[in-house]
XYZ file of C-alpha atoms in Angstrom:
128
model
C 4.021 -15.038 30.263
C 7.593 -15.499 31.398
C 7.996 -11.825 32.387
C 5.989 -8.600 32.502
C 5.258 -7.217 29.043
C 3.803 -3.996 27.692
C 0.231 -4.183 26.435
C 1.360 -2.914 23.010
C 3.838 -5.788 22.750
C 1.163 -8.350 23.639
C -1.304 -6.810 21.228
C 1.012 -7.516 18.299
C 0.424 -11.221 18.831
C -2.303 -12.583 16.537
C -3.998 -14.547 19.330
C -4.328 -11.538 21.649
C -7.043 -8.893 21.259
C -7.404 -5.498 22.866
C -10.555 -6.755 24.591
C -8.527 -9.575 26.176
C -6.058 -7.079 27.585
C -8.776 -4.788 28.917
C -10.613 -7.748 30.444
C -7.448 -8.865 32.241
C -6.769 -5.476 33.860
C -8.389 -4.035 36.932
C -11.601 -2.172 36.063
C -10.473 0.769 38.169
C -7.335 1.220 36.096
C -9.148 1.758 32.790
C -12.762 2.509 33.622
C -15.093 2.345 30.622
C -13.326 1.781 27.296
C -14.928 2.520 23.929
C -15.083 -0.578 21.703
C -14.228 1.384 18.559
C -11.189 2.878 20.260
C -10.020 -0.611 21.229
C -10.413 -1.818 17.660
C -8.534 1.196 16.276
C -5.633 0.676 18.689
C -5.513 -3.032 17.933
C -5.461 -2.551 14.152
C -2.848 0.199 14.384
C -0.507 -1.952 16.488
C -1.005 -5.275 14.720
C -0.541 -3.803 11.251
C 1.904 -0.957 11.934
C 4.675 -2.516 9.843
C 2.382 -3.067 6.876
C 0.879 0.419 7.179
C 4.349 1.986 7.378
C 5.445 0.157 4.212
C 2.294 1.230 2.370
C 2.762 4.852 3.452
C 6.359 4.730 2.243
C 5.262 3.226 -1.069
C 2.592 5.910 -1.495
C 5.145 8.635 -0.727
C 7.542 7.265 -3.366
C 4.705 7.305 -5.904
C 3.849 10.900 -4.936
C 7.457 11.878 -5.527
C 7.249 10.358 -9.012
C 4.044 12.199 -9.916
C 5.801 13.996 -12.804
C 7.084 10.717 -14.270
C 6.168 11.023 -17.945
C 4.357 8.282 -19.830
C 4.755 8.032 -23.585
C 1.547 8.293 -25.596
C 2.392 5.096 -27.505
C 3.025 2.785 -24.546
C 1.810 -0.763 -25.259
C -0.154 -1.128 -22.013
C -1.725 -4.410 -23.134
C 1.740 -6.005 -23.246
C 2.617 -5.036 -19.664
C 1.758 -8.327 -17.985
C 2.851 -7.068 -14.572
C -0.194 -4.772 -14.561
C -3.630 -6.069 -13.687
C -5.917 -6.711 -16.636
C -8.215 -3.889 -15.491
C -5.311 -1.437 -15.253
C -4.066 -2.373 -18.735
C -7.516 -1.809 -20.203
C -8.066 1.538 -18.500
C -4.567 2.871 -19.144
C -4.818 1.915 -22.826
C -8.155 3.729 -23.073
C -7.196 6.899 -21.146
C -3.518 7.167 -22.209
C -2.349 9.324 -19.261
C 0.621 11.639 -19.794
C 2.070 11.315 -16.298
C 2.065 8.890 -13.401
C -0.079 11.353 -11.421
C -2.754 11.194 -14.118
C -2.559 7.391 -14.154
C -2.979 7.350 -10.354
C -6.313 9.135 -10.672
C -7.800 6.438 -12.900
C -10.216 4.234 -10.927
C -9.079 0.621 -11.045
C -5.365 1.414 -11.294
C -3.858 0.346 -7.974
C -0.655 1.551 -6.303
C 0.899 -1.813 -7.204
C -0.058 -1.227 -10.851
C 1.573 2.210 -10.709
C 4.805 0.785 -9.330
C 4.838 -1.913 -11.969
C 4.098 0.683 -14.648
C 7.176 2.680 -13.619
C 9.276 -0.501 -13.785
C 7.874 -1.426 -17.204
C 8.514 2.054 -18.614
C 12.053 2.155 -17.199
C 12.761 -1.309 -18.597
C 11.455 -0.218 -21.970
C 13.515 2.995 -21.906
C 16.672 1.095 -20.927
C 16.136 -1.367 -23.789
C 15.803 1.483 -26.275
C 18.699 3.465 -24.800
C 16.457 6.341 -23.620
C 16.805 7.572 -20.021
């Protein structure tokens, strides 16, 4: 290291683990450290950007829960959805995005793509 760094900053590096940091510190400073706690801290720090994006994406989907889905949507033609999602959506025919979100096998990515497909379809037909 070229200068002192915070443990959290070091932990964001892929080659550094929480165990490495604990092993390099004086035993008196930390005492006994729970292995599960170390793993939780490490995952939280290494993936905080990804987790934040996923939380934001989930929040946007929650805000669109009332987004209405037409009964006659051609789910099988929506190639941006996974095959499993197309099959299940075509079978269940949910009325809203919230109902679609409760279908096992329909992922958050499928829900986002479904909103895009429906909006694209509405724009093409002149419906808002």
